[in-house]
Every structure is written in C-alpha cells, then in structure tokens.
PDB file of C-alpha atoms (C1' of nucleotides) in Angstrom:
ATOM      1  CA  UNK A   1     134.957 -66.597  70.305  1.00  0.00           C
ATOM      2  CA  UNK A   2     138.142 -65.427  72.007  1.00  0.00           C
ATOM      3  CA  UNK A   3     138.908 -62.560  69.638  1.00  0.00           C
ATOM      4  CA  UNK A   4     135.737 -60.549  70.233  1.00  0.00           C
ATOM      5  CA  UNK A   5     137.110 -57.801  72.459  1.00  0.00           C
ATOM      6  CA  UNK A   6     140.728 -58.159  71.409  1.00  0.00           C
ATOM      7  CA  UNK A   7     141.450 -55.023  69.439  1.00  0.00           C
ATOM      8  CA  UNK A   8     143.703 -52.046  69.945  1.00  0.00           C
ATOM      9  CA  UNK A   9     143.092 -48.330  69.852  1.00  0.00           C
ATOM     10  CA  UNK A  10     146.204 -47.155  68.069  1.00  0.00           C
ATOM     11  CA  UNK A  11     149.206 -48.312  66.029  1.00  0.00           C
ATOM     12  CA  UNK A  12     152.894 -47.643  66.461  1.00  0.00           C
ATOM     13  CA  UNK A  13     154.304 -45.331  63.765  1.00  0.00           C
ATOM     14  CA  UNK A  14     156.602 -48.075  62.403  1.00  0.00           C
ATOM     15  CA  UNK A  15     153.690 -50.492  62.110  1.00  0.00           C
ATOM     16  CA  UNK A  16     151.581 -47.936  60.290  1.00  0.00           C
ATOM     17  CA  UNK A  17     154.315 -46.933  57.834  1.00  0.00           C
ATOM     18  CA  UNK A  18     155.118 -50.566  57.021  1.00  0.00           C
ATOM     19  CA  UNK A  19     151.644 -52.083  56.980  1.00  0.00           C
ATOM     20  CA  UNK A  20     149.908 -49.252  55.127  1.00  0.00           C
ATOM     21  CA  UNK A  21     152.642 -48.691  52.525  1.00  0.00           C
ATOM     22  CA  UNK A  22     150.574 -48.532  49.336  1.00  0.00           C
ATOM     23  CA  UNK A  23     152.690 -50.779  47.125  1.00  0.00           C
ATOM     24  CA  UNK A  24     151.155 -52.674  44.231  1.00  0.00           C
ATOM     25  CA  UNK A  25     153.363 -55.650  45.059  1.00  0.00           C
ATOM     26  CA  UNK A  26     154.024 -55.599  48.783  1.00  0.00           C
ATOM     27  CA  UNK A  27     156.606 -57.845  50.349  1.00  0.00           C
ATOM     28  CA  UNK A  28     156.285 -59.193  53.895  1.00  0.00           C
ATOM     29  CA  UNK A  29     152.886 -57.769  54.783  1.00  0.00           C
ATOM     30  CA  UNK A  30     151.659 -61.077  56.110  1.00  0.00           C
ATOM     31  CA  UNK A  31     148.905 -59.597  58.194  1.00  0.00           C
ATOM     32  CA  UNK A  32     146.119 -57.099  57.815  1.00  0.00           C
ATOM     33  CA  UNK A  33     144.905 -54.063  59.717  1.00  0.00           C
ATOM     34  CA  UNK A  34     141.579 -52.262  59.789  1.00  0.00           C
ATOM     35  CA  UNK A  35     141.403 -48.800  61.289  1.00  0.00           C
ATOM     36  CA  UNK A  36     137.695 -48.271  61.815  1.00  0.00           C
ATOM     37  CA  UNK A  37     135.365 -45.438  62.614  1.00  0.00           C
ATOM     38  CA  UNK A  38     131.667 -45.859  63.368  1.00  0.00           C
ATOM     39  CA  UNK A  39     129.197 -43.020  63.190  1.00  0.00           C
ATOM     40  CA  UNK A  40     125.603 -43.040  64.335  1.00  0.00           C
ATOM     41  CA  UNK A  41     122.873 -40.443  64.672  1.00  0.00           C
ATOM     42  CA  UNK A  42     121.245 -38.781  67.655  1.00  0.00           C
ATOM     43  CA  UNK A  43     118.264 -36.571  66.940  1.00  0.00           C
ATOM     44  CA  UNK A  44     119.227 -36.693  63.260  1.00  0.00           C
ATOM     45  CA  UNK A  45     122.699 -35.301  63.977  1.00  0.00           C
ATOM     46  CA  UNK A  46     125.736 -37.469  63.228  1.00  0.00           C
ATOM     47  CA  UNK A  47     127.789 -38.430  66.267  1.00  0.00           C
ATOM     48  CA  UNK A  48     130.998 -40.417  66.626  1.00  0.00           C
ATOM     49  CA  UNK A  49     130.135 -43.820  68.026  1.00  0.00           C
ATOM     50  CA  UNK A  50     133.406 -45.710  68.205  1.00  0.00           C
ATOM     51  CA  UNK A  51     136.821 -46.072  66.612  1.00  0.00           C
ATOM     52  CA  UNK A  52     139.873 -48.306  66.879  1.00  0.00           C
ATOM     53  CA  UNK A  53     142.009 -50.885  65.122  1.00  0.00           C
ATOM     54  CA  UNK A  54     141.557 -54.573  64.341  1.00  0.00           C
ATOM     55  CA  UNK A  55     144.077 -56.982  62.906  1.00  0.00           C
ATOM     56  CA  UNK A  56     143.902 -60.587  61.822  1.00  0.00           C
ATOM     57  CA  UNK A  57     144.576 -63.317  64.332  1.00  0.00           C
ATOM     58  CA  UNK A  58     145.689 -66.896  64.396  1.00  0.00           C
ATOM     59  CA  UNK A  59     144.129 -68.657  67.360  1.00  0.00           C
ATOM     60  CA  UNK A  60     144.451 -72.390  68.033  1.00  0.00           C
ATOM     61  CA  UNK A  61     145.438 -72.896  64.419  1.00  0.00           C
ATOM     62  CA  UNK A  62     142.386 -71.033  63.131  1.00  0.00           C
ATOM     63  CA  UNK A  63     143.002 -68.024  60.938  1.00  0.00           C
ATOM     64  CA  UNK A  64     140.600 -65.167  61.479  1.00  0.00           C
ATOM     65  CA  UNK A  65     140.747 -62.240  59.091  1.00  0.00           C
ATOM     66  CA  UNK A  66     140.378 -58.754  60.472  1.00  0.00           C
ATOM     67  CA  UNK A  67     137.013 -58.252  58.727  1.00  0.00           C
ATOM     68  CA  UNK A  68     135.540 -61.267  60.492  1.00  0.00           C
ATOM     69  CA  UNK A  69     136.942 -60.096  63.804  1.00  0.00           C
ATOM     70  CA  UNK A  70     135.356 -56.691  63.335  1.00  0.00           C
ATOM     71  CA  UNK A  71     131.960 -58.126  62.419  1.00  0.00           C
ATOM     72  CA  UNK A  72     132.010 -60.594  65.342  1.00  0.00           C
ATOM     73  CA  UNK A  73     132.758 -57.784  67.734  1.00  0.00           C
ATOM     74  CA  UNK A  74     130.346 -55.302  66.168  1.00  0.00           C
ATOM     75  CA  UNK A  75     127.401 -57.685  65.988  1.00  0.00           C
ATOM     76  CA  UNK A  76     127.934 -58.993  69.514  1.00  0.00           C
ATOM     77  CA  UNK A  77     128.761 -55.768  71.296  1.00  0.00           C
ATOM     78  CA  UNK A  78     127.522 -52.772  69.363  1.00  0.00           C
ATOM     79  CA  UNK A  79     124.781 -53.413  66.847  1.00  0.00           C
ATOM     80  CA  UNK A  80     121.224 -52.453  67.856  1.00  0.00           C
ATOM     81  CA  UNK A  81     118.345 -52.981  65.429  1.00  0.00           C
ATOM     82  CA  UNK A  82     116.780 -49.580  66.089  1.00  0.00           C
ATOM     83  CA  UNK A  83     119.912 -47.546  65.379  1.00  0.00           C
ATOM     84  CA  UNK A  84     121.562 -46.576  62.109  1.00  0.00           C
ATOM     85  CA  UNK A  85     125.307 -46.818  61.638  1.00  0.00           C
ATOM     86  CA  UNK A  86     127.856 -45.748  59.111  1.00  0.00           C
ATOM     87  CA  UNK A  87     131.109 -47.682  59.291  1.00  0.00           C
ATOM     88  CA  UNK A  88     134.335 -46.526  57.673  1.00  0.00           C
ATOM     89  CA  UNK A  89     137.203 -48.962  57.258  1.00  0.00           C
ATOM     90  CA  UNK A  90     140.766 -47.913  56.438  1.00  0.00           C
ATOM     91  CA  UNK A  91     142.373 -51.209  55.486  1.00  0.00           C
ATOM     92  CA  UNK A  92     145.946 -52.237  54.742  1.00  0.00           C
ATOM     93  CA  UNK A  93     144.765 -55.068  52.443  1.00  0.00           C
ATOM     94  CA  UNK A  94     141.445 -55.096  50.612  1.00  0.00           C
ATOM     95  CA  UNK A  95     139.108 -57.968  51.597  1.00  0.00           C
ATOM     96  CA  UNK A  96     139.696 -61.469  50.270  1.00  0.00           C
ATOM     97  CA  UNK A  97     136.864 -63.096  48.305  1.00  0.00           C
ATOM     98  CA  UNK A  98     135.468 -64.900  51.339  1.00  0.00           C
ATOM     99  CA  UNK A  99     135.459 -61.815  53.521  1.00  0.00           C
ATOM    100  CA  UNK A 100     133.927 -59.794  50.696  1.00  0.00           C
ATOM    101  CA  UNK A 101     131.081 -62.290  50.549  1.00  0.00           C
ATOM    102  CA  UNK A 102     130.729 -62.282  54.339  1.00  0.00           C
ATOM    103  CA  UNK A 103     130.622 -58.496  54.529  1.00  0.00           C
ATOM    104  CA  UNK A 104     128.236 -58.228  51.581  1.00  0.00           C
ATOM    105  CA  UNK A 105     125.908 -60.670  53.328  1.00  0.00           C
ATOM    106  CA  UNK A 106     126.150 -58.619  56.504  1.00  0.00           C
ATOM    107  CA  UNK A 107     125.211 -55.431  54.646  1.00  0.00           C
ATOM    108  CA  UNK A 108     122.306 -57.216  52.990  1.00  0.00           C
ATOM    109  CA  UNK A 109     121.018 -58.438  56.338  1.00  0.00           C
ATOM    110  CA  UNK A 110     121.331 -55.139  58.202  1.00  0.00           C
ATOM    111  CA  UNK A 111     119.777 -52.327  56.231  1.00  0.00           C
ATOM    112  CA  UNK A 112     120.552 -49.955  59.115  1.00  0.00           C
ATOM    113  CA  UNK A 113     124.281 -50.274  58.441  1.00  0.00           C
ATOM    114  CA  UNK A 114     126.273 -48.682  55.614  1.00  0.00           C
ATOM    115  CA  UNK A 115     129.970 -49.154  54.916  1.00  0.00           C
ATOM    116  CA  UNK A 116     132.749 -47.194  53.275  1.00  0.00           C
ATOM    117  CA  UNK A 117     136.053 -48.903  52.591  1.00  0.00           C
ATOM    118  CA  UNK A 118     139.354 -47.198  51.871  1.00  0.00           C
ATOM    119  CA  UNK A 119     142.143 -49.669  51.196  1.00  0.00           C
ATOM    120  CA  UNK A 120     145.875 -49.018  51.025  1.00  0.00           C
ATOM    121  CA  UNK A 121     146.561 -52.020  48.761  1.00  0.00           C
ATOM    122  CA  UNK A 122     144.552 -54.426  46.623  1.00  0.00           C
ATOM    123  CA  UNK A 123     144.801 -58.039  47.752  1.00  0.00           C
ATOM    124  CA  UNK A 124     145.449 -60.509  44.904  1.00  0.00           C
ATOM    125  CA  UNK A 125     144.066 -57.990  42.488  1.00  0.00           C
ATOM    126  CA  UNK A 126     144.957 -60.058  39.431  1.00  0.00           C
ATOM    127  CA  UNK A 127     142.841 -63.020  40.493  1.00  0.00           C
ATOM    128  CA  UNK A 128     139.286 -62.941  39.083  1.00  0.00           C
ATOM    129  CA  UNK A 129     137.633 -64.276  42.254  1.00  0.00           C
ATOM    130  CA  UNK A 130     139.151 -61.525  44.371  1.00  0.00           C
ATOM    131  CA  UNK A 131     138.078 -58.918  41.827  1.00  0.00           C
ATOM    132  CA  UNK A 132     134.543 -60.301  41.889  1.00  0.00           C
ATOM    133  CA  UNK A 133     134.538 -60.048  45.680  1.00  0.00           C
ATOM    134  CA  UNK A 134     135.167 -56.320  45.538  1.00  0.00           C
ATOM    135  CA  UNK A 135     132.509 -55.896  42.865  1.00  0.00           C
ATOM    136  CA  UNK A 136     130.051 -57.839  45.000  1.00  0.00           C
ATOM    137  CA  UNK A 137     130.725 -55.477  47.922  1.00  0.00           C
ATOM    138  CA  UNK A 138     130.227 -52.477  45.706  1.00  0.00           C
ATOM    139  CA  UNK A 139     126.998 -53.913  44.276  1.00  0.00           C
ATOM    140  CA  UNK A 140     125.749 -54.415  47.825  1.00  0.00           C
ATOM    141  CA  UNK A 141     126.116 -50.676  48.390  1.00  0.00           C
ATOM    142  CA  UNK A 142     129.535 -50.451  50.025  1.00  0.00           C
ATOM    143  CA  UNK A 143     131.703 -47.570  48.848  1.00  0.00           C
ATOM    144  CA  UNK A 144     135.040 -49.064  47.871  1.00  0.00           C
ATOM    145  CA  UNK A 145     137.998 -46.742  47.297  1.00  0.00           C
ATOM    146  CA  UNK A 146     141.781 -46.529  47.510  1.00  0.00           C
ATOM    147  CA  UNK A 147     143.458 -44.617  50.345  1.00  0.00           C
ATOM    148  CA  UNK A 148     144.987 -41.384  49.099  1.00  0.00           C
ATOM    149  CA  UNK A 149     147.323 -38.942  50.835  1.00  0.00           C
ATOM    150  CA  UNK A 150     144.283 -37.454  52.571  1.00  0.00           C
ATOM    151  CA  UNK A 151     143.252 -40.780  54.145  1.00  0.00           C
ATOM    152  CA  UNK A 152     146.815 -41.698  55.136  1.00  0.00           C
ATOM    153  CA  UNK A 153     147.198 -38.344  56.833  1.00  0.00           C
ATOM    154  CA  UNK A 154     143.857 -38.735  58.593  1.00  0.00           C
ATOM    155  CA  UNK A 155     144.742 -42.231  59.821  1.00  0.00           C
ATOM    156  CA  UNK A 156     148.153 -41.073  60.998  1.00  0.00           C
ATOM    157  CA  UNK A 157     146.501 -38.442  63.154  1.00  0.00           C
ATOM    158  CA  UNK A 158     143.606 -40.569  64.409  1.00  0.00           C
ATOM    159  CA  UNK A 159     144.943 -44.137  64.686  1.00  0.00           C
ATOM    160  CA  UNK A 160     148.704 -43.803  65.282  1.00  0.00           C
ATOM    161  CA  UNK A 161     150.708 -42.889  68.378  1.00  0.00           C
ATOM    162  CA  UNK A 162     152.181 -40.079  66.347  1.00  0.00           C
ATOM    163  CA  UNK A 163     153.100 -37.859  69.319  1.00  0.00           C
ATOM    164  CA  UNK A 164     152.156 -34.754  67.359  1.00  0.00           C
ATOM    165  CA  UNK A 165     154.720 -35.541  64.681  1.00  0.00           C
ATOM    166  CA  UNK A 166     153.459 -34.801  61.152  1.00  0.00           C
ATOM    167  CA  UNK A 167     152.686 -37.537  58.663  1.00  0.00           C
ATOM    168  CA  UNK A 168     155.636 -38.112  56.363  1.00  0.00           C
ATOM    169  CA  UNK A 169     154.482 -39.456  53.007  1.00  0.00           C
ATOM    170  CA  UNK A 170     156.746 -42.067  51.445  1.00  0.00           C
ATOM    171  CA  UNK A 171     158.135 -41.965  47.933  1.00  0.00           C
ATOM    172  CA  UNK A 172     155.690 -42.762  45.116  1.00  0.00           C
ATOM    173  CA  UNK A 173     152.654 -42.535  47.416  1.00  0.00           C
ATOM    174  CA  UNK A 174     150.755 -40.512  44.837  1.00  0.00           C
ATOM    175  CA  UNK A 175     151.860 -42.589  41.854  1.00  0.00           C
ATOM    176  CA  UNK A 176     150.946 -45.847  43.614  1.00  0.00           C
ATOM    177  CA  UNK A 177     147.594 -44.383  44.563  1.00  0.00           C
ATOM    178  CA  UNK A 178     146.937 -43.497  40.931  1.00  0.00           C
ATOM    179  CA  UNK A 179     147.857 -46.970  39.709  1.00  0.00           C
ATOM    180  CA  UNK A 180     145.748 -48.676  42.359  1.00  0.00           C
ATOM    181  CA  UNK A 181     142.802 -46.346  41.747  1.00  0.00           C
ATOM    182  CA  UNK A 182     142.951 -47.151  38.026  1.00  0.00           C
ATOM    183  CA  UNK A 183     143.041 -50.866  38.837  1.00  0.00           C
ATOM    184  CA  UNK A 184     140.059 -50.561  41.175  1.00  0.00           C
ATOM    185  CA  UNK A 185     138.132 -48.598  38.585  1.00  0.00           C
ATOM    186  CA  UNK A 186     138.716 -51.463  36.184  1.00  0.00           C
ATOM    187  CA  UNK A 187     137.560 -53.979  38.794  1.00  0.00           C
ATOM    188  CA  UNK A 188     134.358 -52.103  39.603  1.00  0.00           C
ATOM    189  CA  UNK A 189     133.564 -51.286  35.998  1.00  0.00           C
TER     190      UNK A 189
ATOM    191  C1'  DA B   1     158.499 -50.324  36.233  1.00  0.00           C
ATOM    192  C1'  DT B   2     157.953 -53.239  40.342  1.00  0.00           C
ATOM    193  C1'  DT B   3     155.534 -59.708  40.734  1.00  0.00           C
ATOM    194  C1'  DT B   4     153.514 -59.888  46.628  1.00  0.00           C
ATOM    195  C1'  DT B   5     149.646 -61.811  49.292  1.00  0.00           C
ATOM    196  C1'  DC B   6     145.100 -61.867  56.571  1.00  0.00           C
ATOM    197  C1'  DA B   7     152.596 -66.935  56.562  1.00  0.00           C
ATOM    198  C1'  DA B   8     155.151 -70.985  56.699  1.00  0.00           C
ATOM    199  C1'  DT B   9     159.686 -72.982  54.588  1.00  0.00           C
TER     200       DT B   9
END
DNA sequence: ATTTTCAAT
C-alpha cells in the first residue's frame, strides 16, 4: 500500500485554522486530518511513543480515509503484541460509518490498544448510519469527544508550525463546541 | 441561526 509511510509531522497555520474550524455546517472541507499522539508504557510509566498528522488520500482513483491510513501504518510499522498503547486522535471530521466500523473492529481485535477521539466537527451528523458508527466506537470502548478550546490550543502548539505565535481562537468557537457537544451527547445517549 | 460533507461539476 503506497500510503503507509506518507504522513506529515506538522500543519501550516492556514491549513489548521481552515480544516479544524469547528463549524456545524462546514463549507469546502473536502478532506480530513488526524493529528495523532501515541503513548506507551515503560516500566509502568507512560512515555510518548509517536506523534504526527495523517490526511486522506486519493491514489489511483482509490479513496483512502485518514483513519484507514493511520491503521495501515500503525499495524504495519508500530504495533507489537506485547506492548500496550493509548492512541489519541484530534480529527477535523469525525469518522464515517465505514471507518467507525473498521476502527471498532481494530479495537476489538487488539485489547492492548485504547483510543481517545477528539473531533472538531461531526461528519454527516444528521444521518442515522453515521450516528450509529460513533455509538459503535463508543460501545467498543473508544472515548469520543468534541474538541474544545483546550484541545485546539494543544494541537496548535504540538501539530502546527506556529513559530511561537499564540493560538487565536475564531469567533463562536465556544458556542459551536457547545452545540456539537450537545449533539454528540444525543448521539451517544 | 447557520444546511455542509475524507470532491467532482
């Protein structure tokens, strides 16, 4: 698979501000980004294992969502059966129903891996199948949450070429977060 | 309150 090692470490500020804008109805965000962080344990102490950014890719007419790209890379290059991992995803779009099923299956298969998801926006959140996907992930033990100011600020510092400039929150960040969090709460019951 | 979408007209 050609996309296995094709990910980037950091985002440009403009890309981050546009792609992670937490709108309920986002225009023109025709791609998806995952800023990821993987933690493992050495002698029972948590240690940072890896971090970076994945995005979706179209290769030879095949669409590969960022979640699938991450899992392909992680399973092929990183995952060891005798180690425990905690993965955190900061996503621009929440997973589609197919990716939700894929990731839930992955979590079911690898009991040594746990996952926390923070998403900036909810993908097709009015469609029942997409809502069920998120519920399925949650039922499989994934923590699913909406990115708040705290997560945006963290991502800005960790995953963006911010050149020591401070994170500048956009208008209605907090209000949008509240609306999305209420929607997610409804989805997850 | 908003009506978009891991592109394709």
